[in-house]
Amino acid sequence: IREVVGVGADGITVRVSQKGPTLENTRTELWAAPGLVRIGAVFDDETRRGEAIDALVSGGCIISGATVRRSLLFSKVHVHSFSLVEDSVLLGNNAVGRHCVIRRAVIDKGCNLPPGTRIGVDPEEDRRRFLVTERGVTLVTPDMLGQQIHHLR
């Protein structure tokens, strides 16, 4: 059983309890990850309640009326209403539009996923648009979405 008991500048403090048939062992661990120690905003409003379940959400992230499950969100990721992100890693400065479904994916930094985007739902469609590993993880970059993050002057 893991329970987050504190978040500070040094990391996330977690209480870990292990119960067995004859004993109980409890210890406290400090999980440190530079740049991933501050929690972002998860809205708790009737019209846009966000959920982050078994997820690590970095500072500057916003989960607005969406669900993030078993995922890692780096800095400045905005997951908009009615979207679902599961078993995924979203690198920094990403936007997930409304009504998106993202499963088993790695989303590169700077991606702007339009409303209704579905990744990790239809393997054949993913293979046409993105790179899919042998284990079924989908990699998405801004170039694959027709977007540029680096501009030449």
Short mmCIF file of C-alpha atoms in Angstrom, two decimals:
data_model
loop_
_atom_site.label_atom_id
_atom_site.label_comp_id
_atom_site.label_asym_id
_atom_site.label_seq_id
_atom_site.Cartn_x
_atom_site.Cartn_y
_atom_site.Cartn_z
CA ILE A 1 0.00 0.00 0.00
CA ARG A 2 1.47 3.39 -0.99
CA GLU A 3 0.25 6.68 0.39
CA VAL A 4 1.60 10.11 -0.56
CA VAL A 5 2.18 11.94 2.71
CA GLY A 6 3.92 15.06 1.48
CA VAL A 7 5.22 16.99 -1.50
CA GLY A 8 8.12 19.39 -1.10
CA ALA A 9 11.13 20.89 -2.82
CA ASP A 10 13.13 17.70 -2.20
CA GLY A 11 10.59 15.30 -3.70
CA ILE A 12 7.49 13.31 -2.87
CA THR A 13 7.31 11.60 0.50
CA VAL A 14 5.55 8.24 0.32
CA ARG A 15 4.55 5.89 3.15
CA VAL A 16 4.85 2.26 2.06
CA SER A 17 3.11 -0.46 4.09
CA GLN A 18 3.47 -4.16 3.46
CA LYS A 19 1.15 -6.54 5.25
CA GLY A 20 1.84 -10.23 5.51
CA PRO A 21 0.21 -13.10 7.35
CA THR A 22 2.30 -12.55 10.48
CA LEU A 23 3.81 -9.06 10.29
CA GLU A 24 3.35 -5.52 9.12
CA ASN A 25 6.25 -3.45 7.81
CA THR A 26 5.89 0.32 7.28
CA ARG A 27 8.57 2.66 5.98
CA THR A 28 8.74 6.16 4.55
CA GLU A 29 10.51 6.83 1.25
CA LEU A 30 11.47 10.06 -0.48
CA TRP A 31 10.89 9.90 -4.22
CA ALA A 32 12.97 12.60 -5.87
CA ALA A 33 12.80 13.58 -9.51
CA PRO A 34 14.19 16.99 -10.52
CA GLY A 35 11.51 19.01 -12.24
CA LEU A 36 8.77 16.54 -11.27
CA VAL A 37 8.21 17.38 -7.64
CA ARG A 38 5.49 20.01 -7.73
CA ILE A 39 1.93 18.96 -8.38
CA GLY A 40 0.01 20.73 -11.14
CA ALA A 41 -3.62 21.82 -11.06
CA VAL A 42 -6.41 19.26 -11.03
CA PHE A 43 -9.76 21.04 -11.21
CA ASP A 44 -12.50 20.02 -8.78
CA ASP A 45 -15.50 21.81 -10.20
CA GLU A 46 -18.87 20.20 -11.02
CA THR A 47 -18.50 21.11 -14.70
CA ARG A 48 -14.82 20.20 -15.15
CA ARG A 49 -13.58 17.85 -12.44
CA GLY A 50 -10.17 16.41 -13.26
CA GLU A 51 -8.77 13.10 -12.02
CA ALA A 52 -5.17 11.93 -11.75
CA ILE A 53 -5.13 8.27 -10.65
CA ASP A 54 -1.80 6.47 -10.09
CA ALA A 55 -0.19 9.28 -12.07
CA LEU A 56 2.73 11.65 -11.60
CA VAL A 57 1.76 15.17 -12.61
CA SER A 58 4.50 17.77 -12.83
CA GLY A 59 4.31 21.46 -12.01
CA GLY A 60 2.52 23.65 -14.51
CA CYS A 61 0.14 20.90 -15.64
CA ILE A 62 -3.61 21.37 -15.79
CA ILE A 63 -6.14 18.53 -15.81
CA SER A 64 -9.46 20.17 -16.51
CA GLY A 65 -12.43 17.81 -16.63
CA ALA A 66 -10.26 14.94 -17.86
CA THR A 67 -8.95 11.64 -16.46
CA VAL A 68 -5.24 10.76 -16.32
CA ARG A 69 -4.51 7.20 -15.22
CA ARG A 70 -1.15 5.39 -14.72
CA SER A 71 0.69 8.10 -16.64
CA LEU A 72 3.51 10.61 -16.34
CA LEU A 73 2.94 14.24 -17.31
CA PHE A 74 6.00 16.47 -17.58
CA SER A 75 5.81 20.27 -17.12
CA LYS A 76 3.13 22.39 -18.77
CA VAL A 77 0.82 19.69 -20.09
CA HIS A 78 -2.84 20.73 -20.39
CA VAL A 79 -5.41 17.94 -20.64
CA HIS A 80 -8.77 19.41 -21.61
CA SER A 81 -12.29 18.30 -20.69
CA PHE A 82 -13.71 14.87 -21.50
CA SER A 83 -10.29 13.44 -22.42
CA LEU A 84 -8.69 10.22 -21.19
CA VAL A 85 -4.95 9.59 -20.88
CA GLU A 86 -3.92 6.07 -19.80
CA ASP A 87 -0.56 4.29 -19.47
CA SER A 88 1.22 7.12 -21.28
CA VAL A 89 4.09 9.60 -21.01
CA LEU A 90 3.51 13.18 -22.14
CA LEU A 91 6.66 15.27 -22.39
CA GLY A 92 6.53 19.01 -21.67
CA ASN A 93 4.51 21.76 -23.31
CA ASN A 94 1.72 19.58 -24.69
CA ALA A 95 -1.98 20.24 -25.09
CA VAL A 96 -4.54 17.43 -25.26
CA GLY A 97 -7.75 18.76 -26.79
CA ARG A 98 -11.27 17.93 -25.66
CA HIS A 99 -12.70 14.43 -26.18
CA CYS A 100 -9.28 12.83 -26.84
CA VAL A 101 -8.33 9.26 -25.95
CA ILE A 102 -4.61 8.57 -25.46
CA ARG A 103 -3.56 5.02 -24.48
CA ARG A 104 -0.08 3.44 -24.29
CA ALA A 105 1.63 6.38 -25.96
CA VAL A 106 4.68 8.59 -25.66
CA ILE A 107 3.84 12.12 -26.77
CA ASP A 108 6.90 14.23 -27.61
CA LYS A 109 7.26 17.78 -26.29
CA GLY A 110 5.38 20.52 -28.06
CA CYS A 111 2.52 18.42 -29.46
CA ASN A 112 -0.91 20.00 -29.76
CA LEU A 113 -3.41 17.13 -30.03
CA PRO A 114 -6.59 18.43 -31.68
CA PRO A 115 -10.01 17.74 -30.14
CA GLY A 116 -11.19 14.18 -30.76
CA THR A 117 -7.71 12.72 -31.34
CA ARG A 118 -7.56 8.97 -30.69
CA ILE A 119 -4.17 7.34 -30.12
CA GLY A 120 -3.72 3.76 -28.92
CA VAL A 121 -7.29 2.82 -29.82
CA ASP A 122 -6.95 1.61 -33.44
CA PRO A 123 -3.53 -0.02 -34.07
CA GLU A 124 -3.84 0.13 -37.87
CA GLU A 125 -4.69 3.82 -37.84
CA ASP A 126 -1.79 4.46 -35.43
CA ARG A 127 0.66 2.66 -37.76
CA ARG A 128 -0.45 4.84 -40.68
CA ARG A 129 0.07 8.09 -38.78
CA PHE A 130 2.69 7.41 -36.10
CA LEU A 131 5.46 5.05 -35.03
CA VAL A 132 4.24 1.97 -33.12
CA THR A 133 6.72 -0.27 -31.28
CA GLU A 134 6.64 -4.07 -31.32
CA ARG A 135 4.96 -3.95 -27.91
CA GLY A 136 2.22 -1.62 -29.12
CA VAL A 137 3.41 1.69 -27.66
CA THR A 138 2.71 4.62 -29.98
CA LEU A 139 5.25 7.43 -30.38
CA VAL A 140 3.91 10.81 -31.51
CA THR A 141 6.04 13.83 -32.49
CA PRO A 142 4.97 17.30 -33.66
CA ASP A 143 6.22 16.48 -37.18
CA MET A 144 3.87 13.48 -37.34
CA LEU A 145 0.99 15.84 -36.52
CA GLY A 146 2.09 18.35 -39.18
CA GLN A 147 3.21 20.78 -36.48
CA GLN A 148 6.53 22.54 -36.01
CA ILE A 149 8.04 23.46 -32.68
CA HIS A 150 11.26 24.95 -34.02
CA HIS A 151 10.97 27.92 -36.32
CA LEU A 152 13.78 29.25 -38.53
CA ARG A 153 14.17 33.01 -38.87
#
